């Protein structure tokens, strides 16, 4: 008799491969990439722990939820599992300063970190397992994102939210020990809880997408562990991905989980704004060193990739959150202040007269010949020659990644105002020791204690 060939569904194959990968040690390069991504997103979560969005989530949690036992990063608050995931994911993405996968523009760390923080109080597994959950949760998002990019994002979806819930379900599933079939059922639940549209950019709703992805992913995994049965093939031809994009790259979903991981291509931002504006800001920072008096600037012309005006074309933002999606704002503050950190994307700088005036005379000139991480700026001044700067590759791009020292300096600048001097070193040590730790508590403790080592 002829042999019967049983065809596995896309989701079944994806989940089985993932569970098999979870049973093996992370490849050394992937483990290193996971530690760097985790360190970066811990910094952005702590840096925005005291944000207005964080205040709102805590206020809502006090009204709607019984007191939990999960300590959250950067604050003295203790929440239940759901609200801890929501708070952490939202804070991590709030300043738009978190890790970014350049090919898909997914920020995979925020939702995945939300899962680790929310479950660390109740799931007793090794620190090595927590690092694996983080790596696999990020990777799942990126592979699903690759399979529907760029059409998904072009349709107006916020891919960090829509793919984030799958990554969160994976991270939770790894920590909870789900089987392949259980993880597939978790995906069935997660597929009905995807969210995120680009119209939210410049508001608190954008980071909320990452927080909600974290909370929804945990719920999906908890349901599957309790016996929930979802749709057969949510990643297949009749699943949610067909709603997200015109076509699905199934080969991307069937890639082996060897050494070739998308997480190795995760990047870290030097500026708290949309990443497509980073080469423009680099060029403006360099140009500022040649301009003694920014008040002499009469016009600024920027040659850039077409995505810049599409994603960051806002002319006159009215607050700090909106300024993160104004390329003209990034150029203006970089020319005036010579830098572009959190202060330069604050409400105060967004509404400053000198910044408003310079944004008004800044022109974006998109061209298909310009790469995503490239820009050329021409600054015209009264009674002086123009200043022209060309940036071939933006700082923080794959071609010009942040060094370990630069990443440490970034996290230090984010955490010191919240946790005090030495907090970044303390968090880095906990992350680097995670694989030999007994859980994730040391990392959480490092990210919520002051400079004297006592709880906030």
XYZ file of C-alpha atoms in Angstrom:
456
model
C 0.000 0.000 0.000
C 1.221 3.526 -0.757
C 2.494 5.456 2.240
C 0.047 7.996 3.625
C 1.544 11.485 3.876
C 0.046 13.621 6.623
C 0.361 17.318 5.849
C 0.757 19.477 8.912
C -0.819 22.904 8.982
C 1.329 26.030 8.922
C 0.512 26.786 12.548
C 1.141 23.217 13.689
C 4.531 23.142 12.009
C 5.456 26.601 13.335
C 4.527 25.718 16.906
C 6.168 22.276 16.863
C 9.412 23.745 15.549
C 9.245 26.435 18.189
C 8.706 23.981 21.049
C 11.623 21.905 19.758
C 13.803 25.014 19.702
C 12.740 25.806 23.269
C 14.039 22.407 24.373
C 17.573 23.254 23.224
C 20.079 25.843 24.461
C 20.011 29.115 22.577
C 22.776 29.451 19.993
C 25.534 31.626 21.527
C 25.005 34.526 19.118
C 21.248 34.461 19.755
C 21.744 34.378 23.518
C 23.978 37.442 23.228
C 21.430 39.248 21.045
C 18.680 38.351 23.524
C 20.664 39.760 26.450
C 21.322 43.029 24.596
C 17.664 43.356 23.568
C 16.513 42.567 27.098
C 18.899 45.104 28.635
C 17.767 47.804 26.211
C 14.040 47.251 26.785
C 14.485 47.107 30.560
C 15.992 50.572 30.252
C 13.111 51.962 28.224
C 10.551 50.397 30.596
C 12.185 51.948 33.661
C 12.695 55.252 31.860
C 8.949 55.616 31.232
C 7.740 54.032 34.478
C 6.646 57.429 35.792
C 4.943 58.499 32.548
C 1.344 59.770 32.385
C 0.352 56.516 30.689
C 1.788 54.590 33.620
C -0.162 56.768 36.043
C -3.372 56.124 34.109
C -2.852 52.358 34.068
C -2.188 52.260 37.806
C -5.276 54.368 38.487
C -7.455 52.106 36.343
C -5.977 49.006 37.944
C -6.837 50.297 41.408
C -10.468 50.663 40.338
C -10.855 47.483 38.326
C -8.572 44.865 39.838
C -7.923 43.185 43.156
C -4.457 43.749 44.547
C -1.907 41.392 43.060
C 1.621 40.329 43.996
C 3.673 41.289 40.942
C 6.127 44.156 41.557
C 6.514 46.375 38.496
C 9.630 48.081 37.174
C 10.621 51.559 38.269
C 7.826 51.992 40.818
C 6.715 50.724 44.198
C 3.414 49.483 42.746
C 2.324 45.854 42.978
C -0.228 44.603 40.441
C -1.890 41.412 39.337
C -0.636 39.466 36.332
C -2.823 41.159 33.739
C -2.133 44.722 34.822
C 1.577 44.102 35.363
C 1.884 42.919 31.756
C -0.141 45.880 30.496
C 1.884 48.381 32.530
C 5.280 46.934 31.590
C 4.632 46.598 27.863
C 3.178 50.097 27.665
C 6.041 51.690 29.594
C 8.651 49.850 27.534
C 7.258 51.292 24.282
C 6.077 54.663 25.615
C 9.032 56.810 24.535
C 9.477 54.987 21.207
C 13.018 54.291 22.364
C 12.835 50.484 22.465
C 14.473 47.891 20.222
C 13.472 47.867 16.557
C 13.702 45.192 13.867
C 14.437 47.361 10.844
C 13.003 45.081 8.144
C 9.531 44.919 9.712
C 9.653 47.941 12.077
C 8.478 45.656 14.894
C 9.495 46.541 18.454
C 9.598 42.955 19.773
C 11.006 43.524 23.259
C 8.179 45.461 24.906
C 5.372 42.885 24.796
C 7.793 40.051 25.554
C 9.248 41.844 28.575
C 5.699 42.424 29.810
C 5.196 38.657 29.926
C 8.427 37.968 31.817
C 7.710 40.587 34.470
C 4.062 39.559 34.879
C 4.817 35.828 35.264
C 8.053 35.941 37.212
C 6.208 35.974 40.533
C 4.240 32.796 39.793
C 6.258 30.696 37.320
C 9.219 28.957 38.951
C 11.658 28.111 36.171
C 15.343 28.855 35.670
C 16.760 32.164 34.532
C 17.992 30.364 31.426
C 14.367 29.478 30.649
C 13.349 33.117 31.047
C 16.026 34.223 28.584
C 14.873 31.522 26.151
C 11.262 32.665 26.529
C 12.315 36.222 25.759
C 14.350 35.201 22.706
C 11.669 32.887 21.317
C 8.891 35.396 21.963
C 10.776 38.093 20.087
C 11.714 35.744 17.261
C 8.146 34.517 16.764
C 6.959 38.093 16.293
C 9.687 38.824 13.765
C 9.111 35.725 11.660
C 5.372 36.324 11.536
C 6.079 39.961 10.727
C 8.417 38.995 7.903
C 5.718 36.761 6.436
C 3.284 39.679 5.981
C 5.671 42.582 5.373
C 5.695 45.187 3.967
C 2.056 45.038 2.871
C 0.706 44.661 6.408
C 2.300 47.876 7.646
C 1.448 49.691 4.415
C -2.218 48.905 5.032
C -2.100 50.967 8.206
C -1.628 48.286 10.831
C 0.729 48.833 13.772
C 2.750 45.664 13.422
C 4.142 45.799 16.965
C 0.643 45.280 18.316
C -0.635 42.806 15.765
C 2.388 40.507 15.872
C 3.224 41.234 19.490
C 0.387 39.144 20.875
C 1.787 36.029 19.178
C 5.238 36.680 20.603
C 3.740 37.231 24.029
C 1.794 33.977 23.764
C 5.024 32.195 22.835
C 6.975 33.688 25.744
C 4.182 32.750 28.158
C 3.869 29.316 26.585
C 7.579 28.604 27.011
C 7.447 29.636 30.665
C 4.285 27.602 31.292
C 5.662 24.559 29.460
C 2.986 24.333 26.752
C 3.184 21.501 24.242
C 3.084 22.139 20.521
C -0.645 21.459 20.316
C -1.316 23.677 23.338
C 0.720 26.480 21.817
C -1.288 26.127 18.612
C -4.462 26.564 20.661
C -2.908 29.620 22.310
C -2.331 31.026 18.834
C -5.989 30.375 18.075
C -6.946 32.569 21.012
C -4.255 35.166 20.301
C -5.416 35.508 16.702
C -8.696 36.995 17.935
C -6.893 39.471 20.241
C -4.563 41.248 17.808
C -4.716 45.023 17.735
C -3.005 48.155 16.524
C -3.405 50.807 13.830
C -0.964 53.482 12.728
C -3.536 56.198 13.385
C -2.536 55.879 17.054
C 1.000 57.147 16.397
C 1.737 60.227 18.480
C -0.620 59.245 21.308
C -0.610 57.017 24.395
C -2.509 54.415 22.386
C 0.584 53.424 20.406
C 2.518 52.085 23.430
C -0.748 50.658 24.786
C -0.673 48.286 21.798
C 2.485 46.640 23.148
C 1.108 46.487 26.679
C -2.167 44.971 25.554
C -0.293 42.457 23.376
C 1.578 41.309 26.486
C -1.589 40.925 28.561
C -3.502 39.222 25.735
C -0.637 36.827 25.023
C -0.587 35.661 28.629
C -4.341 35.176 28.565
C -4.073 33.105 25.386
C -1.395 30.874 26.924
C -3.307 30.494 30.190
C -6.442 29.507 28.272
C -4.550 26.899 26.264
C -3.002 25.439 29.418
C -6.508 25.128 30.856
C -7.814 23.151 27.865
C -9.045 25.873 25.503
C -9.225 24.686 21.883
C -8.704 27.317 19.214
C -9.036 27.408 15.436
C -7.023 24.794 13.546
C -4.650 27.005 11.576
C -4.662 30.699 12.572
C -1.418 31.307 10.629
C -2.684 29.468 7.544
C -4.507 30.411 4.365
C -7.826 30.934 6.130
C -6.390 32.527 9.245
C -5.866 36.041 10.520
C -2.743 36.707 8.451
C -4.844 36.754 5.280
C -6.739 39.673 6.806
C -3.464 41.413 7.593
C -1.808 41.233 4.166
C -2.452 40.453 0.518
C -0.100 37.477 0.618
C 1.634 35.325 3.227
C 5.219 34.122 2.890
C 4.763 30.587 4.213
C 8.457 29.813 3.699
C 9.247 32.403 6.349
C 6.950 30.629 8.803
C 8.574 27.269 8.027
C 12.175 28.385 8.468
C 14.316 26.059 10.608
C 15.191 27.309 14.083
C 18.945 26.949 13.664
C 21.484 29.762 13.969
C 19.809 32.144 11.502
C 17.563 34.208 13.785
C 15.951 37.549 13.062
C 16.731 38.580 16.638
C 20.350 38.936 15.544
C 19.150 41.844 13.388
C 17.344 43.653 16.192
C 18.584 47.243 16.529
C 18.711 49.796 19.338
C 17.724 53.418 18.927
C 19.973 56.332 19.854
C 16.985 58.714 19.657
C 13.452 58.423 21.149
C 11.439 58.756 17.951
C 10.478 56.954 14.763
C 13.554 55.180 13.463
C 13.196 56.408 9.884
C 14.141 59.895 11.109
C 17.389 58.780 12.733
C 19.675 59.436 9.731
C 18.180 62.933 9.479
C 18.907 63.576 13.140
C 22.445 62.225 12.786
C 23.023 64.636 9.932
C 21.509 67.556 11.857
C 23.619 66.836 14.960
C 26.741 66.834 12.801
C 25.659 70.031 11.046
C 24.958 71.781 14.355
C 28.643 71.621 15.261
C 29.348 73.861 12.242
C 26.641 76.440 13.043
C 27.537 78.985 15.726
C 24.104 80.616 15.816
C 21.008 78.551 14.876
C 19.034 81.812 14.634
C 20.845 82.490 11.314
C 19.269 79.434 9.672
C 16.891 80.463 6.885
C 16.006 77.095 5.371
C 16.703 73.396 5.812
C 16.391 70.862 3.013
C 16.485 67.134 3.784
C 16.848 64.389 1.199
C 15.407 61.223 2.709
C 13.632 57.929 2.124
C 9.913 58.197 1.189
C 8.904 56.509 4.462
C 10.059 59.575 6.391
C 7.222 61.921 5.363
C 4.773 59.009 5.280
C 5.421 57.963 8.879
C 6.827 61.166 10.360
C 5.401 63.963 8.253
C 3.786 65.922 11.082
C 4.740 69.579 10.634
C 3.951 71.169 13.997
C 3.438 68.661 16.832
C 1.695 70.018 19.895
C 3.316 67.808 22.553
C 6.192 65.437 23.184
C 4.411 62.287 22.050
C 3.461 63.875 18.737
C 6.996 65.206 18.272
C 8.273 61.630 18.127
C 6.490 61.368 14.780
C 7.716 64.646 13.349
C 10.945 64.322 11.382
C 11.070 68.109 11.119
C 11.041 68.313 14.897
C 13.939 65.869 15.196
C 15.958 67.899 12.707
C 15.099 71.198 14.393
C 16.073 70.201 17.935
C 19.221 68.486 16.700
C 20.292 71.666 14.890
C 19.472 73.933 17.842
C 20.475 71.744 20.779
C 23.131 69.594 19.133
C 21.496 66.461 20.527
C 18.138 64.640 20.510
C 17.323 62.863 23.767
C 14.222 62.664 25.906
C 14.437 66.363 26.806
C 14.393 67.307 23.119
C 11.193 65.290 22.628
C 9.432 66.727 25.665
C 6.276 68.837 25.742
C 8.442 71.863 26.521
C 10.667 71.564 23.439
C 7.769 70.575 21.204
C 6.121 73.942 21.931
C 9.238 76.159 22.091
C 9.220 79.174 19.781
C 12.690 78.536 18.338
C 11.835 74.925 17.496
C 8.479 75.868 15.956
C 10.179 78.470 13.758
C 12.849 76.078 12.511
C 10.345 73.296 11.828
C 8.436 75.736 9.624
C 11.417 76.292 7.295
C 12.443 72.620 7.115
C 11.539 70.787 3.921
C 11.535 67.010 3.464
C 12.503 65.872 -0.036
C 11.815 62.135 -0.335
C 13.538 60.159 -3.060
C 13.561 56.464 -3.917
C 17.329 56.686 -4.411
C 17.806 57.290 -0.680
C 18.157 54.233 1.560
C 16.140 53.928 4.772
C 19.176 54.606 6.951
C 20.568 57.405 4.779
C 19.980 61.168 4.615
C 21.492 64.379 3.277
C 20.833 67.728 4.940
C 21.484 71.196 3.509
C 21.270 74.079 5.983
C 21.075 77.554 4.430
C 22.083 80.548 6.575
C 22.165 84.306 6.342
C 25.542 85.657 5.200
C 27.201 82.244 5.290
C 27.802 79.261 3.067
C 25.349 76.364 3.314
C 26.250 73.466 5.587
C 25.832 70.100 3.855
C 26.077 66.762 5.659
C 25.517 63.297 4.207
C 24.877 60.299 6.470
C 25.292 57.007 4.662
C 24.165 54.811 7.557
C 22.357 56.015 10.677
C 23.776 55.340 14.100
C 21.978 52.316 15.544
C 21.405 50.732 12.126
C 22.614 47.235 11.266
C 25.554 48.748 9.365
C 26.420 51.014 12.315
C 25.072 49.377 15.478
C 25.359 50.817 18.968
C 28.388 49.482 20.807
C 28.079 47.890 24.235
C 29.377 51.118 25.791
C 26.859 53.221 23.857
C 24.033 50.904 24.890
C 25.109 51.110 28.533
C 25.221 54.917 28.319
C 21.725 54.962 26.825
C 20.228 52.760 29.547
C 22.075 54.721 32.220
C 20.541 57.980 30.982
C 17.094 56.362 31.102
C 17.306 54.666 34.487
C 19.344 57.076 36.600
C 16.564 59.710 36.916
C 14.200 56.971 38.150
C 16.430 54.591 40.107
C 19.555 56.595 40.871
C 23.264 56.377 40.120
C 24.582 52.967 39.127
C 21.212 51.492 38.207
C 22.191 50.608 34.627
C 25.262 48.702 35.801
C 23.109 46.843 38.321
C 20.534 45.888 35.670
C 23.239 44.834 33.203
C 24.844 42.577 35.794
C 21.491 40.904 36.507
C 20.859 40.364 32.789
C 24.338 38.940 32.201
C 23.874 36.570 35.162
C 20.375 35.494 34.110
C 21.374 32.136 32.631
C 22.841 31.033 35.955
C 20.027 32.531 38.080
C 17.109 30.619 39.598
C 14.455 32.816 37.985
C 13.778 36.378 36.807
C 13.440 38.039 40.210
C 17.024 39.348 40.310
C 16.400 41.259 37.079
C 13.140 42.730 38.361
C 14.734 43.661 41.676
C 17.596 45.434 39.896
C 15.100 47.427 37.850
C 13.043 48.668 40.774
C 15.553 49.528 43.519
C 17.234 52.848 44.263
C 20.949 53.578 44.426
C 21.145 52.338 48.027
C 19.709 48.961 47.057
C 16.391 49.358 48.842
C 12.989 48.913 47.211
C 11.311 51.981 45.776
